[in-house]
Amino acid sequence: MRTGMKGNKGKENQKPQTVVQKEGSDGAEVRLFPETSRITDKELRLRLVELGESPGPISRHTRPTYLRRLRHLLQESNCKSQLGQKQTDQPQTDFEYSPELRRVLQTFELPGCQDDEQALCQQFDQPDQNRKWREGVIKSSFSYLLLDPRVTQNLPFRSHTMTPHECFQTFIRAIFYVGKGKRSRPYSHLYEALEYYKGEKTCKRLCPKVQHILQVWKAEKGVISLHCFQNVIPVEAYTREACMVEAIGLKMLTNQKRGDFYGLVSNWQVKRKRELGIHLLYRAMQIFLAEGERQLRPADIRQ
């Protein structure tokens, strides 16, 4: 193995000289995925990482084993996709979004939550100094959304030829993560994904958020990081994040847990929190349409 690795050093980006020999039961998988025989070792490693694997050194000795593993994982993935397609011929909005958001996506009857947002702002604009608030009262926080450009397809540019209803549907389906941040917090997700992208870090099971980022990069696109509702104290940013997560539904995001509510919003019923979340999501879309789409690719990330 050492000999193979030594001879293979610096050649991960080279195309293999020969197609891997089809062996026994592997023949069917080779026929299903013929393109895998000609991918470089670097591409092989990235595909495995995207599928949740943690490959070791790839040399001429280990390459056939990793190719078989990749084809097996691709076959499993295809089966799951086909099953999911058969089970659902309806649009994505019919799945796991909250009932309130599903209704808005179908009817575009937006909840009137301006007064609720104003109440949220007023409480945290001049917070009670005698009360201990999470992470203090410095107005340096904001909310952010990670969007998939394969869904938006430059929505700000296309929005002039679409109805507001269609824009909102597209915007919601593009969101795969909602967070609270300050300074460079949103980019920490991209830094983490970059380590796996370069093969500097491996893990047996990647979190869904990093997997999604890697899939976007694999498609030669860049992740969209939308910052909104800026210059607020941390607990207000956490509350806004929680409302948006509650509105979308945890199963439709790569977030691992629901958000935390603070202040008067924490005592509201779930329906009211979700409606405020929908209101905030619509306002976030307006910010996105005004600012334009900016993608972050691996080359844009500096460690």
Short mmCIF file of C-alpha atoms in Angstrom, two decimals:
data_model
loop_
_atom_site.label_atom_id
_atom_site.label_comp_id
_atom_site.label_asym_id
_atom_site.label_seq_id
_atom_site.Cartn_x
_atom_site.Cartn_y
_atom_site.Cartn_z
CA MET A 1 0.00 0.00 0.00
CA ARG A 2 2.89 2.38 0.80
CA THR A 3 4.35 1.72 -2.62
CA GLY A 4 1.03 2.45 -4.29
CA MET A 5 0.52 5.65 -2.32
CA LYS A 6 4.05 6.84 -3.10
CA GLY A 7 3.57 6.27 -6.79
CA ASN A 8 0.21 8.00 -6.69
CA LYS A 9 1.43 11.13 -4.86
CA GLY A 10 0.33 14.36 -6.52
CA LYS A 11 -1.75 12.56 -9.13
CA GLU A 12 -5.22 12.69 -7.61
CA ASN A 13 -6.44 15.00 -10.39
CA GLN A 14 -5.22 12.75 -13.21
CA LYS A 15 -7.64 10.57 -15.08
CA PRO A 16 -6.97 6.84 -14.58
CA GLN A 17 -5.22 5.23 -17.53
CA THR A 18 -7.41 2.16 -17.65
CA VAL A 19 -11.00 1.41 -16.79
CA VAL A 20 -11.39 -0.72 -13.70
CA GLN A 21 -11.99 -4.38 -14.54
CA LYS A 22 -15.56 -5.53 -14.08
CA GLU A 23 -15.66 -8.28 -11.55
CA GLY A 24 -18.55 -10.64 -10.81
CA SER A 25 -21.60 -8.95 -9.35
CA ASP A 26 -19.94 -5.54 -9.75
CA GLY A 27 -20.60 -5.66 -13.48
CA ALA A 28 -24.20 -4.49 -13.13
CA GLU A 29 -23.16 -1.50 -11.04
CA VAL A 30 -20.44 -0.60 -13.57
CA ARG A 31 -23.01 -0.65 -16.37
CA LEU A 32 -25.36 1.54 -14.32
CA PHE A 33 -22.65 4.09 -13.52
CA PRO A 34 -20.05 3.87 -16.32
CA GLU A 35 -18.89 7.45 -15.68
CA THR A 36 -17.41 6.40 -12.31
CA SER A 37 -14.65 4.41 -14.00
CA ARG A 38 -13.01 7.53 -15.41
CA ILE A 39 -13.25 9.94 -12.47
CA THR A 40 -10.06 11.13 -10.83
CA ASP A 41 -9.06 10.04 -7.34
CA LYS A 42 -9.88 13.53 -6.04
CA GLU A 43 -13.36 13.38 -7.58
CA LEU A 44 -13.83 9.89 -6.14
CA ARG A 45 -12.92 11.12 -2.67
CA LEU A 46 -15.32 14.11 -2.92
CA ARG A 47 -18.22 11.95 -4.12
CA LEU A 48 -17.71 9.55 -1.22
CA VAL A 49 -17.56 12.41 1.30
CA GLU A 50 -20.79 13.88 -0.13
CA LEU A 51 -22.48 10.52 0.45
CA GLY A 52 -21.38 10.44 4.10
CA GLU A 53 -18.29 8.24 3.79
CA SER A 54 -14.85 8.84 5.27
CA PRO A 55 -12.38 7.43 2.70
CA GLY A 56 -8.78 6.70 3.57
CA PRO A 57 -5.83 7.07 1.16
CA ILE A 58 -6.79 6.36 -2.45
CA SER A 59 -4.12 4.55 -4.43
CA ARG A 60 -4.09 2.12 -7.35
CA HIS A 61 -4.58 -0.67 -4.81
CA THR A 62 -7.48 0.87 -2.88
CA ARG A 63 -9.19 2.62 -5.81
CA PRO A 64 -11.21 -0.47 -7.00
CA THR A 65 -12.63 -0.95 -3.48
CA TYR A 66 -13.66 2.70 -3.20
CA LEU A 67 -15.18 2.63 -6.69
CA ARG A 68 -17.32 -0.37 -5.72
CA ARG A 69 -18.39 1.44 -2.56
CA LEU A 70 -19.29 4.58 -4.54
CA ARG A 71 -21.39 2.62 -7.04
CA HIS A 72 -23.17 0.82 -4.23
CA LEU A 73 -23.99 4.13 -2.51
CA LEU A 74 -25.17 5.69 -5.78
CA GLN A 75 -27.44 2.71 -6.40
CA GLU A 76 -28.93 3.05 -2.90
CA SER A 77 -29.43 6.78 -3.43
CA ASN A 78 -31.20 6.23 -6.75
CA CYS A 79 -33.53 3.66 -5.22
CA LYS A 80 -34.49 6.05 -2.43
CA SER A 81 -35.07 8.89 -4.90
CA GLN A 82 -37.29 6.73 -7.11
CA LEU A 83 -39.27 5.57 -4.07
CA GLY A 84 -39.75 9.12 -2.90
CA GLN A 85 -40.89 10.20 -6.38
CA LYS A 86 -43.47 7.43 -6.54
CA GLN A 87 -44.82 8.31 -3.13
CA THR A 88 -45.23 12.00 -3.97
CA ASP A 89 -46.35 13.47 -7.23
CA GLN A 90 -47.34 16.68 -5.43
CA PRO A 91 -45.08 19.73 -5.10
CA GLN A 92 -42.68 20.00 -2.21
CA THR A 93 -44.99 22.47 -0.42
CA ASP A 94 -47.34 19.59 0.42
CA PHE A 95 -44.79 17.84 2.65
CA GLU A 96 -43.39 18.98 5.94
CA TYR A 97 -43.82 22.75 5.97
CA SER A 98 -45.92 24.10 8.82
CA PRO A 99 -49.70 24.22 8.12
CA GLU A 100 -49.58 28.02 8.16
CA LEU A 101 -46.79 28.21 5.57
CA ARG A 102 -48.42 25.56 3.37
CA ARG A 103 -51.56 27.64 3.27
CA VAL A 104 -49.65 30.79 2.31
CA LEU A 105 -47.69 28.96 -0.40
CA GLN A 106 -50.98 27.77 -1.88
CA THR A 107 -53.06 30.95 -1.53
CA PHE A 108 -50.46 33.72 -1.03
CA GLU A 109 -52.62 35.23 1.70
CA LEU A 110 -49.87 36.65 3.91
CA PRO A 111 -50.54 37.07 7.65
CA GLY A 112 -50.73 40.64 8.88
CA CYS A 113 -48.00 40.57 11.52
CA GLN A 114 -46.60 44.09 11.29
CA ASP A 115 -47.84 44.87 14.82
CA ASP A 116 -46.29 41.68 16.20
CA GLU A 117 -42.92 42.50 14.63
CA GLN A 118 -43.16 46.04 15.99
CA ALA A 119 -43.85 44.68 19.48
CA LEU A 120 -40.79 42.43 19.16
CA CYS A 121 -38.62 45.36 18.07
CA GLN A 122 -39.81 47.69 20.81
CA GLN A 123 -39.10 45.23 23.61
CA PHE A 124 -35.51 44.64 22.50
CA ASP A 125 -34.69 48.11 21.17
CA GLN A 126 -34.23 49.35 24.73
CA PRO A 127 -33.96 46.13 26.77
CA ASP A 128 -34.37 46.08 30.53
CA GLN A 129 -30.84 46.69 31.84
CA ASN A 130 -31.70 45.05 35.17
CA ARG A 131 -32.42 41.76 33.42
CA LYS A 132 -29.68 39.39 32.29
CA TRP A 133 -30.12 38.70 28.59
CA ARG A 134 -28.38 35.89 26.73
CA GLU A 135 -25.06 37.11 25.26
CA GLY A 136 -25.62 40.67 26.44
CA VAL A 137 -27.27 43.73 24.90
CA ILE A 138 -24.78 44.85 22.25
CA LYS A 139 -26.57 45.41 18.93
CA SER A 140 -24.20 43.40 16.77
CA SER A 141 -26.33 40.39 15.82
CA PHE A 142 -28.43 39.52 12.76
CA SER A 143 -30.37 36.67 11.15
CA TYR A 144 -29.12 34.81 8.08
CA LEU A 145 -30.46 32.28 5.61
CA LEU A 146 -28.46 29.84 3.47
CA LEU A 147 -30.04 29.41 0.03
CA ASP A 148 -29.52 26.86 -2.74
CA PRO A 149 -28.79 28.60 -6.08
CA ARG A 150 -29.95 25.51 -7.97
CA VAL A 151 -33.43 26.45 -6.76
CA THR A 152 -33.26 30.26 -6.93
CA GLN A 153 -31.64 30.30 -10.39
CA ASN A 154 -30.88 34.01 -9.94
CA LEU A 155 -34.33 34.82 -8.58
CA PRO A 156 -33.69 38.59 -8.23
CA PHE A 157 -33.00 38.78 -11.97
CA ARG A 158 -35.96 36.57 -12.90
CA SER A 159 -38.42 38.12 -10.44
CA HIS A 160 -39.56 40.77 -12.95
CA THR A 161 -41.07 38.05 -15.10
CA MET A 162 -42.70 36.20 -12.17
CA THR A 163 -45.62 36.90 -9.85
CA PRO A 164 -44.88 37.70 -6.16
CA HIS A 165 -46.55 34.38 -5.33
CA GLU A 166 -44.13 32.44 -7.57
CA CYS A 167 -41.17 34.38 -6.17
CA PHE A 168 -42.11 33.51 -2.60
CA GLN A 169 -42.60 29.82 -3.43
CA THR A 170 -39.16 29.68 -5.06
CA PHE A 171 -37.52 31.60 -2.21
CA ILE A 172 -38.93 29.30 0.48
CA ARG A 173 -37.90 26.13 -1.36
CA ALA A 174 -34.35 27.44 -1.72
CA ILE A 175 -33.79 27.89 2.05
CA PHE A 176 -31.87 25.02 3.63
CA TYR A 177 -30.59 26.65 6.84
CA VAL A 178 -31.68 29.48 9.17
CA GLY A 179 -29.28 30.93 11.71
CA LYS A 180 -28.42 33.73 14.10
CA GLY A 181 -25.05 35.33 13.63
CA LYS A 182 -22.61 38.10 14.36
CA ARG A 183 -19.38 39.02 12.60
CA SER A 184 -18.34 36.06 10.38
CA ARG A 185 -20.54 33.40 11.97
CA PRO A 186 -22.37 32.41 8.74
CA TYR A 187 -19.06 31.64 7.04
CA SER A 188 -18.06 29.12 9.71
CA HIS A 189 -20.34 26.60 7.96
CA LEU A 190 -18.48 27.19 4.71
CA TYR A 191 -15.08 26.90 6.39
CA GLU A 192 -16.13 23.55 7.81
CA ALA A 193 -17.39 22.32 4.43
CA LEU A 194 -14.18 23.50 2.74
CA GLU A 195 -12.08 21.17 4.90
CA TYR A 196 -14.08 18.18 3.65
CA TYR A 197 -14.08 19.53 0.08
CA LYS A 198 -10.27 19.66 0.08
CA GLY A 199 -9.96 16.28 1.80
CA GLU A 200 -8.23 17.86 4.81
CA LYS A 201 -10.87 16.47 7.15
CA THR A 202 -12.93 13.28 7.11
CA CYS A 203 -15.96 12.08 9.02
CA LYS A 204 -17.98 8.89 8.90
CA ARG A 205 -21.24 10.83 8.85
CA LEU A 206 -21.43 14.48 7.80
CA CYS A 207 -24.16 16.74 9.15
CA PRO A 208 -26.94 17.50 6.62
CA LYS A 209 -25.91 21.17 6.38
CA VAL A 210 -22.33 20.37 5.28
CA GLN A 211 -23.59 17.68 2.92
CA HIS A 212 -25.91 20.21 1.28
CA ILE A 213 -23.11 22.76 0.88
CA LEU A 214 -20.87 20.13 -0.73
CA GLN A 215 -23.65 19.15 -3.14
CA VAL A 216 -24.03 22.79 -4.19
CA TRP A 217 -20.28 23.09 -4.80
CA LYS A 218 -20.21 19.79 -6.65
CA ALA A 219 -22.78 21.27 -9.05
CA GLU A 220 -20.26 24.10 -9.65
CA LYS A 221 -22.51 26.62 -7.91
CA GLY A 222 -21.98 28.75 -4.82
CA VAL A 223 -23.96 28.93 -1.58
CA ILE A 224 -26.02 32.09 -1.05
CA SER A 225 -25.70 33.60 2.43
CA LEU A 226 -28.43 36.18 2.98
CA HIS A 227 -28.03 38.48 5.99
CA CYS A 228 -31.11 40.28 7.28
CA PHE A 229 -32.59 42.05 10.33
CA GLN A 230 -29.18 43.40 11.30
CA ASN A 231 -27.93 45.46 14.28
CA VAL A 232 -30.10 43.82 16.94
CA ILE A 233 -29.27 42.35 20.34
CA PRO A 234 -28.66 38.56 20.44
CA VAL A 235 -31.99 37.54 21.99
CA GLU A 236 -33.93 39.39 19.28
CA ALA A 237 -31.89 37.62 16.57
CA TYR A 238 -32.46 34.25 18.29
CA THR A 239 -36.22 34.94 18.46
CA ARG A 240 -36.43 35.90 14.79
CA GLU A 241 -34.46 32.77 13.86
CA ALA A 242 -36.80 30.59 15.96
CA CYS A 243 -39.91 32.09 14.33
CA MET A 244 -38.60 31.39 10.82
CA VAL A 245 -37.53 27.84 11.70
CA GLU A 246 -40.93 27.20 13.26
CA ALA A 247 -42.67 28.51 10.14
CA ILE A 248 -40.67 26.40 7.69
CA GLY A 249 -40.52 23.25 9.81
CA LEU A 250 -37.41 21.45 11.01
CA LYS A 251 -37.82 18.59 8.52
CA MET A 252 -37.49 20.99 5.60
CA LEU A 253 -34.21 22.45 6.89
CA THR A 254 -30.74 21.17 7.74
CA ASN A 255 -30.97 22.79 11.21
CA GLN A 256 -30.47 20.22 13.95
CA LYS A 257 -32.81 21.81 16.49
CA ARG A 258 -35.56 24.36 16.88
CA GLY A 259 -34.69 27.89 17.89
CA ASP A 260 -35.10 29.65 21.23
CA PHE A 261 -37.75 32.31 21.90
CA TYR A 262 -37.22 35.24 24.27
CA GLY A 263 -39.31 38.05 25.70
CA LEU A 264 -43.02 38.36 25.06
CA VAL A 265 -42.89 36.13 21.95
CA SER A 266 -41.97 33.15 24.14
CA ASN A 267 -45.48 33.24 25.63
CA TRP A 268 -47.31 33.32 22.30
CA GLN A 269 -49.13 30.32 20.85
CA VAL A 270 -47.32 28.30 18.18
CA LYS A 271 -49.64 29.49 15.41
CA ARG A 272 -48.86 33.13 16.15
CA LYS A 273 -45.11 32.43 16.22
CA ARG A 274 -45.31 30.68 12.85
CA GLU A 275 -47.28 33.51 11.29
CA LEU A 276 -44.67 36.00 12.48
CA GLY A 277 -42.03 33.70 10.98
CA ILE A 278 -43.82 33.77 7.61
CA HIS A 279 -43.97 37.55 7.79
CA LEU A 280 -40.20 37.67 8.47
CA LEU A 281 -39.48 35.25 5.62
CA TYR A 282 -41.40 37.44 3.20
CA ARG A 283 -39.44 40.49 4.38
CA ALA A 284 -36.21 38.52 3.96
CA MET A 285 -37.20 37.71 0.38
CA GLN A 286 -37.72 41.40 -0.33
CA ILE A 287 -34.19 42.08 0.95
CA PHE A 288 -32.86 39.29 -1.30
CA LEU A 289 -34.64 40.64 -4.38
CA ALA A 290 -33.32 44.14 -3.68
CA GLU A 291 -29.69 43.13 -3.00
CA GLY A 292 -29.30 40.53 -5.75
CA GLU A 293 -27.88 37.01 -5.71
CA ARG A 294 -24.27 36.52 -4.59
CA GLN A 295 -22.79 33.01 -4.52
CA LEU A 296 -19.90 31.78 -2.37
CA ARG A 297 -17.78 29.07 -4.00
CA PRO A 298 -14.76 27.24 -2.53
CA ALA A 299 -12.38 29.73 -4.18
CA ASP A 300 -14.16 32.56 -2.34
CA ILE A 301 -13.52 31.08 1.10
CA ARG A 302 -10.28 32.04 2.82
CA GLN A 303 -9.13 30.25 5.95
#
